[in-house]
GROMACS .gro file of N, CA and C in nm:
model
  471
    1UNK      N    1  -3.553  -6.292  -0.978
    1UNK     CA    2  -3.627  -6.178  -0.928
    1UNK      C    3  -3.649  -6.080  -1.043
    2UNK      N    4  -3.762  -6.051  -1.045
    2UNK     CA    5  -3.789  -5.930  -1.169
    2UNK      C    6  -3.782  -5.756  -1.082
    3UNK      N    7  -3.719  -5.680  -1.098
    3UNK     CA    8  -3.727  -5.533  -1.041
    3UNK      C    9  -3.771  -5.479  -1.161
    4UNK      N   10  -3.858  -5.376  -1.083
    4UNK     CA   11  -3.943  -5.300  -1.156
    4UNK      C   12  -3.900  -5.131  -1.104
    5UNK      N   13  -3.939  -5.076  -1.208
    5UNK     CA   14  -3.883  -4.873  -1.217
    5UNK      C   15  -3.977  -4.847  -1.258
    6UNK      N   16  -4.025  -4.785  -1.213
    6UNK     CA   17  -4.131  -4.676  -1.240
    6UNK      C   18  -4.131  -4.555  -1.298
    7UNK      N   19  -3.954  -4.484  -1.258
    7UNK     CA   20  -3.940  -4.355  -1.281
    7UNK      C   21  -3.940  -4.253  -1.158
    8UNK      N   22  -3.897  -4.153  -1.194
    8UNK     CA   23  -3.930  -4.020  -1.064
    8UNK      C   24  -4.078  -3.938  -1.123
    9UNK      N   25  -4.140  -3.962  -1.230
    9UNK     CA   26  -4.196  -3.880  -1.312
    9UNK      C   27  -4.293  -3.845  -1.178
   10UNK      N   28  -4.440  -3.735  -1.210
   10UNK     CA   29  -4.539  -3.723  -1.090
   10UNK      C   30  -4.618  -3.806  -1.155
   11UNK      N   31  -4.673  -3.815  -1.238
   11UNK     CA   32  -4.743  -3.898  -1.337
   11UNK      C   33  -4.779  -4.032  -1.254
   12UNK      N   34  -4.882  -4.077  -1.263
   12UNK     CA   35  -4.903  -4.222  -1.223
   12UNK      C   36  -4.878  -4.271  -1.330
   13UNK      N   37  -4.836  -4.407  -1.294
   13UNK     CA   38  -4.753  -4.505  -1.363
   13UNK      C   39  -4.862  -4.688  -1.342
   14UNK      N   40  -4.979  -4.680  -1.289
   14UNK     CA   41  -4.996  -4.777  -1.186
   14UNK      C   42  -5.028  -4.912  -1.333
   15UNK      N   43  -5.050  -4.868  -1.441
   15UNK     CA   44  -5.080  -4.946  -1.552
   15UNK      C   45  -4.980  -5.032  -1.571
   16UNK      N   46  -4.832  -5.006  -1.567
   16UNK     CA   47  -4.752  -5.083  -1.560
   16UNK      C   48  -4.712  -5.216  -1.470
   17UNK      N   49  -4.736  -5.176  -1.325
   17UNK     CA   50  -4.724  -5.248  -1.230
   17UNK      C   51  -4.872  -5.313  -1.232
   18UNK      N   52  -4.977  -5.305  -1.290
   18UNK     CA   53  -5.098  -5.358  -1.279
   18UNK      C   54  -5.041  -5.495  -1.395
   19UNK      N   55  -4.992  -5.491  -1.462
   19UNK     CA   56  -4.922  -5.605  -1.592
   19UNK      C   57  -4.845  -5.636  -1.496
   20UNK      N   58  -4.738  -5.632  -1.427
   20UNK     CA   59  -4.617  -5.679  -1.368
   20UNK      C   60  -4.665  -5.798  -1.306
   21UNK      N   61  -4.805  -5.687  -1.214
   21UNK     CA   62  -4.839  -5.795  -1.080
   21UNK      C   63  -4.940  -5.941  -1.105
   22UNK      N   64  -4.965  -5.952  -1.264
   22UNK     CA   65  -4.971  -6.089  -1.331
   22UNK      C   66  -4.902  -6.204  -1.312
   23UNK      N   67  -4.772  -6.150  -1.300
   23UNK     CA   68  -4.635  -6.248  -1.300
   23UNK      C   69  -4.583  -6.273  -1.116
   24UNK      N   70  -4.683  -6.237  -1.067
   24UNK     CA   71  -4.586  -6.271  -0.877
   24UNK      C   72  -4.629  -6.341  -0.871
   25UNK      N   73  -4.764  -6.442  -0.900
   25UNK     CA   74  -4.786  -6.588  -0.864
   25UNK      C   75  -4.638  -6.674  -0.862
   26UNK      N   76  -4.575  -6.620  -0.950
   26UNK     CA   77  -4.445  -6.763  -1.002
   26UNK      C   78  -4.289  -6.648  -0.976
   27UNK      N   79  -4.319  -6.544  -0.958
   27UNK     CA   80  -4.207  -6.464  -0.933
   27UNK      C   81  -4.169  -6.363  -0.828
   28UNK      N   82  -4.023  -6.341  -0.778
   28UNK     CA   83  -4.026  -6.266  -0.661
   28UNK      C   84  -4.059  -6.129  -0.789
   29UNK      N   85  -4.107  -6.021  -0.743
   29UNK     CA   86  -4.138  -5.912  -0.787
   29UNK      C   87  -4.105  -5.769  -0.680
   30UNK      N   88  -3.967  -5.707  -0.698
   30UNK     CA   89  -3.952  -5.581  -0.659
   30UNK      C   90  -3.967  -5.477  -0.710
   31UNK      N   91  -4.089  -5.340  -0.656
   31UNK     CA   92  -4.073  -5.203  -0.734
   31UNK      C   93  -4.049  -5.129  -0.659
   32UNK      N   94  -3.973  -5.073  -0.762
   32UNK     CA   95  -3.955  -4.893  -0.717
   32UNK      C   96  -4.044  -4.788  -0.752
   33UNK      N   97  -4.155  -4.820  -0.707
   33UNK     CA   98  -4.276  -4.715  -0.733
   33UNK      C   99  -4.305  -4.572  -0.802
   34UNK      N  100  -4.150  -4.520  -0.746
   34UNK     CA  101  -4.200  -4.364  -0.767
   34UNK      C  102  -4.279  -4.263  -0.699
   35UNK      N  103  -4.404  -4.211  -0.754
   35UNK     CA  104  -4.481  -4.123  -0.721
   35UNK      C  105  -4.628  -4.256  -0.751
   36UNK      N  106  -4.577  -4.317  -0.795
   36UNK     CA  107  -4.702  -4.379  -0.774
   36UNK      C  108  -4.750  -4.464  -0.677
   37UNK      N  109  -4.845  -4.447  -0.635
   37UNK     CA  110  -4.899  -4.503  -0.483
   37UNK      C  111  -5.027  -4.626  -0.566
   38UNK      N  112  -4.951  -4.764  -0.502
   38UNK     CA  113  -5.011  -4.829  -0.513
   38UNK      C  114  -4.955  -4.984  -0.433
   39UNK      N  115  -5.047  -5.069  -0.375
   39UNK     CA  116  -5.037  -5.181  -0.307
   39UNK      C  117  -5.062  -5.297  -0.330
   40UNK      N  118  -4.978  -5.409  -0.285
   40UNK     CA  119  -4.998  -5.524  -0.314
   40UNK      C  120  -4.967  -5.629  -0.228
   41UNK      N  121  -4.994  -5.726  -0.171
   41UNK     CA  122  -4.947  -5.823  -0.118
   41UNK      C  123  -4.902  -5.898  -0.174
   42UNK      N  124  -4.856  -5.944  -0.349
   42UNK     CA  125  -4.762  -6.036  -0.396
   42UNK      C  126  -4.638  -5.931  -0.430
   43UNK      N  127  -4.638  -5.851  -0.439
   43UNK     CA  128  -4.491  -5.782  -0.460
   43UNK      C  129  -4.442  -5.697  -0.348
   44UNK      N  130  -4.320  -5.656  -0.341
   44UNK     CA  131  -4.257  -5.557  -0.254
   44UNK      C  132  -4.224  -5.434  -0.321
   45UNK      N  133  -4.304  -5.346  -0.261
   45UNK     CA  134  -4.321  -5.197  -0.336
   45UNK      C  135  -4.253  -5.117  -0.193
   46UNK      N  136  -4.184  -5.025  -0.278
   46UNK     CA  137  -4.105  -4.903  -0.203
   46UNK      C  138  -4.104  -4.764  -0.298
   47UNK      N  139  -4.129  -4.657  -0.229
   47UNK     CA  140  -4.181  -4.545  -0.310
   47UNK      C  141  -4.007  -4.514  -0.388
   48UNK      N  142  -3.931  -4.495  -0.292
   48UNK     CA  143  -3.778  -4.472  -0.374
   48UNK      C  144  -3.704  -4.562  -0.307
   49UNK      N  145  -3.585  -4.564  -0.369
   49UNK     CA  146  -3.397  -4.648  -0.290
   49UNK      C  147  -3.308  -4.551  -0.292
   50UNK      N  148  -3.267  -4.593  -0.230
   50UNK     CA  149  -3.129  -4.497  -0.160
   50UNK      C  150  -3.057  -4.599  -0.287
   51UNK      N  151  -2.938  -4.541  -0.370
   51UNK     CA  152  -2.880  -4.592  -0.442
   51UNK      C  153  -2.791  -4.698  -0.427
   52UNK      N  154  -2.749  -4.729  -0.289
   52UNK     CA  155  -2.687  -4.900  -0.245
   52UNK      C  156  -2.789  -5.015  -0.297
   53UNK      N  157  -2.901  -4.969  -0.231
   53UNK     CA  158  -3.055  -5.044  -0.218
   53UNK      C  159  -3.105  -5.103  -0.375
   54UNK      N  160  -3.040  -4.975  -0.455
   54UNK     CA  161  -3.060  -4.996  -0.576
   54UNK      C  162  -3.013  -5.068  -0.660
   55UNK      N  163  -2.864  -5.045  -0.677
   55UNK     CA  164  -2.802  -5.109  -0.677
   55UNK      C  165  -2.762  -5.285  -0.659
   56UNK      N  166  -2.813  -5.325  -0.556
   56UNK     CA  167  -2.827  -5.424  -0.513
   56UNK      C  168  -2.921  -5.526  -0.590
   57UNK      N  169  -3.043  -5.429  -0.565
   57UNK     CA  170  -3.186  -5.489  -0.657
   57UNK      C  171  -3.101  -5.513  -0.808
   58UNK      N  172  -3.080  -5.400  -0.862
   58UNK     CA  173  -3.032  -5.426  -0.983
   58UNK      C  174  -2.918  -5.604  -1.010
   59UNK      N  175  -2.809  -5.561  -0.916
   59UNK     CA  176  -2.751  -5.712  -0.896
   59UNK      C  177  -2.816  -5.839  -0.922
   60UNK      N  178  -2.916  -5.836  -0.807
   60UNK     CA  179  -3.017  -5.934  -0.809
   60UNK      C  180  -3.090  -5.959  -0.901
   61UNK      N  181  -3.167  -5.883  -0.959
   61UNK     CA  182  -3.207  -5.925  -1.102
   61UNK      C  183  -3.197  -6.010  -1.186
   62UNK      N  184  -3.288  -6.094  -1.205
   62UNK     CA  185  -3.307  -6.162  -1.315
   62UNK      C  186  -3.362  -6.076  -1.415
   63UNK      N  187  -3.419  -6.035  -1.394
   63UNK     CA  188  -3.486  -5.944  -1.506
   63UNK      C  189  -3.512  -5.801  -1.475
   64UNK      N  190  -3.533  -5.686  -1.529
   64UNK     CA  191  -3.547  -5.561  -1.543
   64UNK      C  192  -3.707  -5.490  -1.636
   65UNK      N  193  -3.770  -5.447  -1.525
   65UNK     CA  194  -3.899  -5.420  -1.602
   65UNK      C  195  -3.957  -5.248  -1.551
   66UNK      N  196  -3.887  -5.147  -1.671
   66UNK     CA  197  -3.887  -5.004  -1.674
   66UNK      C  198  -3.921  -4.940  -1.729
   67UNK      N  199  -3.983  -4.841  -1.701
   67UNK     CA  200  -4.063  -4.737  -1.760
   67UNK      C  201  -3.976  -4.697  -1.924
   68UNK      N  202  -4.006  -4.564  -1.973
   68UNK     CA  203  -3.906  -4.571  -2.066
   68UNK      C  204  -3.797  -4.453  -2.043
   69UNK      N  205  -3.783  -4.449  -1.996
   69UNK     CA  206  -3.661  -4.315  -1.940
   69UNK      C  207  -3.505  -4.369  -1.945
   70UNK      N  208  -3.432  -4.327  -2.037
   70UNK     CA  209  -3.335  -4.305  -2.054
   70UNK      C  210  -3.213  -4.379  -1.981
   71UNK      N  211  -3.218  -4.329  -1.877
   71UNK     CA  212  -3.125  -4.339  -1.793
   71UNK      C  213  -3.159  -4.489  -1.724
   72UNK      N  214  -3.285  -4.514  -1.686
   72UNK     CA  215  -3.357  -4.656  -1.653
   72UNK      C  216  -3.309  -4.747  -1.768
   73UNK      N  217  -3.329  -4.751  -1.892
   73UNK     CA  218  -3.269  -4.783  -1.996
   73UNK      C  219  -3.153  -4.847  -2.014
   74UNK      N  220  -3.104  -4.722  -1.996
   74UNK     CA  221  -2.939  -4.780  -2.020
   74UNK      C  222  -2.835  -4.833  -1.923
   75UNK      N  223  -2.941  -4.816  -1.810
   75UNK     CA  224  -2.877  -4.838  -1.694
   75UNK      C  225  -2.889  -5.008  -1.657
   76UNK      N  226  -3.008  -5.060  -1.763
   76UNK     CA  227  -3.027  -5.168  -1.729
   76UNK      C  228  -2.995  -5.271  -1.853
   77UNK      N  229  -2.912  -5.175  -1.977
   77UNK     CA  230  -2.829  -5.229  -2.071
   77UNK      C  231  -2.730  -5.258  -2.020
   78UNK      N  232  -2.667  -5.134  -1.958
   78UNK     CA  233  -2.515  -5.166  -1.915
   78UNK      C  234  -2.513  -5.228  -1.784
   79UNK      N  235  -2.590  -5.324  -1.713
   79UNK     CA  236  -2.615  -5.419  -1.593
   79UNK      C  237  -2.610  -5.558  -1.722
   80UNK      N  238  -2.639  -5.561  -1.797
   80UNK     CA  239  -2.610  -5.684  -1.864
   80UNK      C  240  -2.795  -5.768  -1.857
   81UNK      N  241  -2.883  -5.710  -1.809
   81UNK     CA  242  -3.039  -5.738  -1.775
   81UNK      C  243  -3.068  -5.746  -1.896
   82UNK      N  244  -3.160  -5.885  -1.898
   82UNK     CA  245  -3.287  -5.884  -1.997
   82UNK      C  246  -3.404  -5.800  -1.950
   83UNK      N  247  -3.426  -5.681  -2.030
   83UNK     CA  248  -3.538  -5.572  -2.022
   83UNK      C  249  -3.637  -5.586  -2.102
   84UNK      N  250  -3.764  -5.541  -2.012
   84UNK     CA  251  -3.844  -5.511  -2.060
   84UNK      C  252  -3.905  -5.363  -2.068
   85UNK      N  253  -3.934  -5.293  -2.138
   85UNK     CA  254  -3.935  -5.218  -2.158
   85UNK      C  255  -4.118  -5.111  -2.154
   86UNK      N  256  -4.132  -5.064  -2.025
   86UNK     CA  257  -4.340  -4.968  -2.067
   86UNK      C  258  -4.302  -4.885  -2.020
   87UNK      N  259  -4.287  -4.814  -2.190
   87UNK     CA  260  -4.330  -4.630  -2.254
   87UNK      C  261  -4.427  -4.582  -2.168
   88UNK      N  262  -4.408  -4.501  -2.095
   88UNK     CA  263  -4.506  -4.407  -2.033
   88UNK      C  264  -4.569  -4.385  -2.166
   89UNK      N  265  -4.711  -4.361  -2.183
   89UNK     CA  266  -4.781  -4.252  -2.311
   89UNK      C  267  -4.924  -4.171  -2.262
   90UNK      N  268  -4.887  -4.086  -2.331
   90UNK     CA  269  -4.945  -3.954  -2.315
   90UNK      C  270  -5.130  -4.003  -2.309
   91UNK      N  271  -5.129  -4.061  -2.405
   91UNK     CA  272  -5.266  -4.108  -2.393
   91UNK      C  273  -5.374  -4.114  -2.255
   92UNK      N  274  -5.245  -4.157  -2.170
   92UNK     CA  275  -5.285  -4.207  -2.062
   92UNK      C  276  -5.286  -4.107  -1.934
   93UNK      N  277  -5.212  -3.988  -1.984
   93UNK     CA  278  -5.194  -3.911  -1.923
   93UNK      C  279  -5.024  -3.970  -1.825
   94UNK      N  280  -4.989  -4.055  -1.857
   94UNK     CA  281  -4.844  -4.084  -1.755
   94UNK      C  282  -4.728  -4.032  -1.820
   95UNK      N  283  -4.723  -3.924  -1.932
   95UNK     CA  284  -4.634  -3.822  -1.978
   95UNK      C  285  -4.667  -3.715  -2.091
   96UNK      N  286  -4.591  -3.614  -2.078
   96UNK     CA  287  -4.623  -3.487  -2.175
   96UNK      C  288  -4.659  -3.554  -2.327
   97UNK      N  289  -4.537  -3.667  -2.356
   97UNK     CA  290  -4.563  -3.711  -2.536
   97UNK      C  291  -4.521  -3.838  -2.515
   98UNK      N  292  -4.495  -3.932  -2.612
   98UNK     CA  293  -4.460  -3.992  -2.638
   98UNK      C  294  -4.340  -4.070  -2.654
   99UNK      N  295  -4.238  -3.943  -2.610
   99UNK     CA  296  -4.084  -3.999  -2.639
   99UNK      C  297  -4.055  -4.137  -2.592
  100UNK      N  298  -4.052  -4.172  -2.513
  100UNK     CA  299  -3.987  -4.318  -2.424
  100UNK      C  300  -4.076  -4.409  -2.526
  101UNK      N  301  -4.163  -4.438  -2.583
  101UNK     CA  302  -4.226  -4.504  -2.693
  101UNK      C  303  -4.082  -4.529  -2.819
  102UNK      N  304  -4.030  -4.368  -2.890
  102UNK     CA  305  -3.968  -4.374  -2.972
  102UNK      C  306  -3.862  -4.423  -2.952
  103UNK      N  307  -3.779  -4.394  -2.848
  103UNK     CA  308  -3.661  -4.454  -2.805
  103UNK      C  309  -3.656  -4.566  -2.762
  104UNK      N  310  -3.772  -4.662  -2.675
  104UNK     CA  311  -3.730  -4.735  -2.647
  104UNK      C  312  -3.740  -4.824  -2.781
  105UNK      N  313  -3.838  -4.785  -2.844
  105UNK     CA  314  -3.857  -4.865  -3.039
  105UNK      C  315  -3.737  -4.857  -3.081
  106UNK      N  316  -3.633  -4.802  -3.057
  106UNK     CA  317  -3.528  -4.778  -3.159
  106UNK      C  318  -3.461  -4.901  -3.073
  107UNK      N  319  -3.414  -4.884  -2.937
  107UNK     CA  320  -3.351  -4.927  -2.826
  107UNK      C  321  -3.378  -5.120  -2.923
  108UNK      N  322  -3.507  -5.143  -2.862
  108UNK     CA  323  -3.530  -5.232  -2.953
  108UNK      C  324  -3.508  -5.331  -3.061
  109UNK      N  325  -3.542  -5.217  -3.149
  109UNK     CA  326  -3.471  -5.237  -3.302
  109UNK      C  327  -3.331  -5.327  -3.321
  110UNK      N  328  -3.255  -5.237  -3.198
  110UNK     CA  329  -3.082  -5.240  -3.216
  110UNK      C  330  -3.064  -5.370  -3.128
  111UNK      N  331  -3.174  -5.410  -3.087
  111UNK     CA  332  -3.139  -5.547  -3.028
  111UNK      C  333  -3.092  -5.544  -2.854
  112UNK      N  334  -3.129  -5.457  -2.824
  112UNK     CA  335  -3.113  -5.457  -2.659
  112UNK      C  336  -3.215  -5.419  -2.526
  113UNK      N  337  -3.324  -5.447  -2.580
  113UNK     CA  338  -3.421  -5.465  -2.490
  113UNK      C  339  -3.564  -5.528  -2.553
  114UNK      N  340  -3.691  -5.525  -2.485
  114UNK     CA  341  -3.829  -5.543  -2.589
  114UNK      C  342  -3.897  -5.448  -2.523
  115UNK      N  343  -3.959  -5.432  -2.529
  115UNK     CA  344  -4.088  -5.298  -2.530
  115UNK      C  345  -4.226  -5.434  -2.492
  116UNK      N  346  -4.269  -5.364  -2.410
  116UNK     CA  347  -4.380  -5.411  -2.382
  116UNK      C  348  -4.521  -5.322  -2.470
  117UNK      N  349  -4.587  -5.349  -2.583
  117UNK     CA  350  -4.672  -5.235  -2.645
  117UNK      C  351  -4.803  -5.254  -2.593
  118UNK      N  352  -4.888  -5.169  -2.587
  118UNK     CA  353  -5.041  -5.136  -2.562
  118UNK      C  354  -5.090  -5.257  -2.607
  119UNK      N  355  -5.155  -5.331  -2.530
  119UNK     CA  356  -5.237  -5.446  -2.594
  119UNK      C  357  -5.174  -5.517  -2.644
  120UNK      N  358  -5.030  -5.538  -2.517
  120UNK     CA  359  -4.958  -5.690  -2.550
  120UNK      C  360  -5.014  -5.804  -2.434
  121UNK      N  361  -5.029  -5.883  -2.428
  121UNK     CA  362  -5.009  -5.988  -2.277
  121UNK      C  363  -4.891  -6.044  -2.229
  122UNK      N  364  -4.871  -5.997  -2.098
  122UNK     CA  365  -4.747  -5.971  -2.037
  122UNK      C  366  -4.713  -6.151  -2.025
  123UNK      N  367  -4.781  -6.185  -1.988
  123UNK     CA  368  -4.751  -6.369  -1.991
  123UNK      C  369  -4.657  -6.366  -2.121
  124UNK      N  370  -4.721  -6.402  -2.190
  124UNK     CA  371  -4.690  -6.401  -2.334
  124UNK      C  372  -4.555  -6.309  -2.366
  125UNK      N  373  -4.539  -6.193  -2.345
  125UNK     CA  374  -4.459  -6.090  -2.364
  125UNK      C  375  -4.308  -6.138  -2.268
  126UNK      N  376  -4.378  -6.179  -2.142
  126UNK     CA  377  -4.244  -6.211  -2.085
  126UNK      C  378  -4.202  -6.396  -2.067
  127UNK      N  379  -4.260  -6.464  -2.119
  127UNK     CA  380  -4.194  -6.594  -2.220
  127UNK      C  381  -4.123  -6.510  -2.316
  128UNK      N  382  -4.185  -6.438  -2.406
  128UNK     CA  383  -4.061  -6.426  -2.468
  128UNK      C  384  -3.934  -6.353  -2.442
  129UNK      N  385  -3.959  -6.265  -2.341
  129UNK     CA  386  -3.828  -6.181  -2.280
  129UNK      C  387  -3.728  -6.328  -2.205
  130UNK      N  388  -3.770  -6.415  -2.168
  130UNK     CA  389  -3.684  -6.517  -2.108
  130UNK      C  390  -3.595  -6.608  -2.217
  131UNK      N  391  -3.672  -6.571  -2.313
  131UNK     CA  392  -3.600  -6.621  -2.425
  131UNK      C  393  -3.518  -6.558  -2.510
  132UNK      N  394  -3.519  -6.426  -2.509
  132UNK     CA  395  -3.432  -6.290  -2.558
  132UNK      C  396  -3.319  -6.292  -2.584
  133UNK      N  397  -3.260  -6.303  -2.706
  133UNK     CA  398  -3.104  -6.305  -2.703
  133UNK      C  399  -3.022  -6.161  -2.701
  134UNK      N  400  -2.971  -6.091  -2.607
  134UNK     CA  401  -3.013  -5.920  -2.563
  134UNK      C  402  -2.821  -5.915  -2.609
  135UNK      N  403  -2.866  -5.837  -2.713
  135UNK     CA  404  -2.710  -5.809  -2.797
  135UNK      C  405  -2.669  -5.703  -2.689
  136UNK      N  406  -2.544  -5.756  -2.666
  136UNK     CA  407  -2.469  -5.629  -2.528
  136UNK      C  408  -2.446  -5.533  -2.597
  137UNK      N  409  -2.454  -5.405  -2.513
  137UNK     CA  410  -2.380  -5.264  -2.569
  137UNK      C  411  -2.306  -5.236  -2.467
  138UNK      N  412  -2.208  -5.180  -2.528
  138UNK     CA  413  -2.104  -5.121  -2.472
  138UNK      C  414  -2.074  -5.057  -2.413
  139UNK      N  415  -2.132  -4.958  -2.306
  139UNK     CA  416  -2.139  -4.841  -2.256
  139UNK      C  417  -1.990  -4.786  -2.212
  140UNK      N  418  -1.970  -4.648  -2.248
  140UNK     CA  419  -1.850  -4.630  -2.156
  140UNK      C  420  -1.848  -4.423  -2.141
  141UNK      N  421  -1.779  -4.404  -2.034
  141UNK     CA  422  -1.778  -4.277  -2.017
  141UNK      C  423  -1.895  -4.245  -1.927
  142UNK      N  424  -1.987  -4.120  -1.868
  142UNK     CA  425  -2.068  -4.106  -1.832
  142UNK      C  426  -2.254  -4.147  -1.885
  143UNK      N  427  -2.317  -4.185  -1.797
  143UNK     CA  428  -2.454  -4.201  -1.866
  143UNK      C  429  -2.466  -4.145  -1.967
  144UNK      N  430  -2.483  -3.971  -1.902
  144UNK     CA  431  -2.541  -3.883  -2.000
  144UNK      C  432  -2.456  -3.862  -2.135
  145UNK      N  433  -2.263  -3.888  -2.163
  145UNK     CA  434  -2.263  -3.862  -2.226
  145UNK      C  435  -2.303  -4.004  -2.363
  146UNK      N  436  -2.283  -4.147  -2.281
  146UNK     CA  437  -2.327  -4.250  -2.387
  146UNK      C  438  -2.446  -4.163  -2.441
  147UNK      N  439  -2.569  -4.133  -2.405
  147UNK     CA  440  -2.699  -4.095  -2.395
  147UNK      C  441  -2.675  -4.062  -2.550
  148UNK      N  442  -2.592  -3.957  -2.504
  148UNK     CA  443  -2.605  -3.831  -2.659
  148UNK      C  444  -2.546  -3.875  -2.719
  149UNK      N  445  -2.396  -3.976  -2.761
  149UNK     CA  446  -2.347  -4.053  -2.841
  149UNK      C  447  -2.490  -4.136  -2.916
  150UNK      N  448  -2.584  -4.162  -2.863
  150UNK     CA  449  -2.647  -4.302  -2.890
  150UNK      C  450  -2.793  -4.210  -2.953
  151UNK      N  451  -2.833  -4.090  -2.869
  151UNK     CA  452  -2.893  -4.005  -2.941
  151UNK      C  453  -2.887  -3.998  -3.086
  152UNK      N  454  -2.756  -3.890  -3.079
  152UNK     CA  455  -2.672  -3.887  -3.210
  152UNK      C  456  -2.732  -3.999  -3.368
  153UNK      N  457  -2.739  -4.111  -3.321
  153UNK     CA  458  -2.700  -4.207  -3.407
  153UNK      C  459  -2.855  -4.278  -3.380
  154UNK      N  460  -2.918  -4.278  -3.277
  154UNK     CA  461  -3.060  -4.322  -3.313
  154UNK      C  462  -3.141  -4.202  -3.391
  155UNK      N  463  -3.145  -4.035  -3.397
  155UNK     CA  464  -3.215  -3.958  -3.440
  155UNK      C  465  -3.209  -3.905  -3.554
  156UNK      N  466  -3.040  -3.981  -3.649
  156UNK     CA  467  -3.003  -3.935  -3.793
  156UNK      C  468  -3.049  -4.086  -3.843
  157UNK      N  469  -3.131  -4.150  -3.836
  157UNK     CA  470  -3.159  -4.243  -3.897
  157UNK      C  471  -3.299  -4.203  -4.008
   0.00000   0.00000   0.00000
């Protein structure tokens, strides 16, 4: 099963899940929508989860496919998920800047997720996420404070 995050942002997000919903011919496909309103008959879309609900999805997972927010992030490092990773960008109007671009590039870099980029093909993009060798990190202590540990050390580079 691939679960999909959208985020809480207000921002439509629907570009993402428009790539996702490529892949439900051959896959179960769950999202967590968000604020974004949009429909499908090959996937199961829900605007939010109650955090059991979430939880669960997460369990289930085969795969993890999230916006770029932080906490979505790392939340789906420290689940042990092969991630994929779409940066909201500003371009598009689905955030103020760019950040979730930079971080999840670094995220990346360090070997624990892929980034899906502008004018990738998600076919293509997710063969290779099935093939991903996703170096574990370690998480420990609260989200927020890994966050700023990992901050720390992605922003003095």
């Amino acid at each position: 099963m691939i679960f999909v995050l959208c985020g809480t942002q207000k921002q439509d997000f629907s570009r993402m899940i428009r790539e996702v919903e490529k892949l439900a011919d051959d896959h179960e496909i769950v999202v967590q929508a968000g604020h974004t309103a949009y429909t499908s008959d090959k996937m199961k879309i829900v605007d939010f989860m109650a955090g059991d609900e979430l939880k669960t999805c997460f369990n289930r997972a085969d795969y993890v496919m999230t916006h770029g927010g932080a906490g979505s992030m790392f939340e789906s490092i420290k689940a042990g998920k092969k991630s994929l990773v779409f940066p909201r960008l500003k371009k598009y109007g689905e955030h103020v800047d760019d950040h979730q671009l930079q971080l999840a590039g670094k995220l990346q870099a360090l070997g624990h997720l892929m980034v899906f980029n502008d004018g990738d093909e998600i076919c293509q993009v997710f063969h290779d996420l099935q093939h991903f060798k996703m170096k574990p990190y370690g998480l420990s202590g609260t989200i927020s404070e890994s966050i700023d540990a990992r901050l720390q050390v992605i922003f003095s580079d």
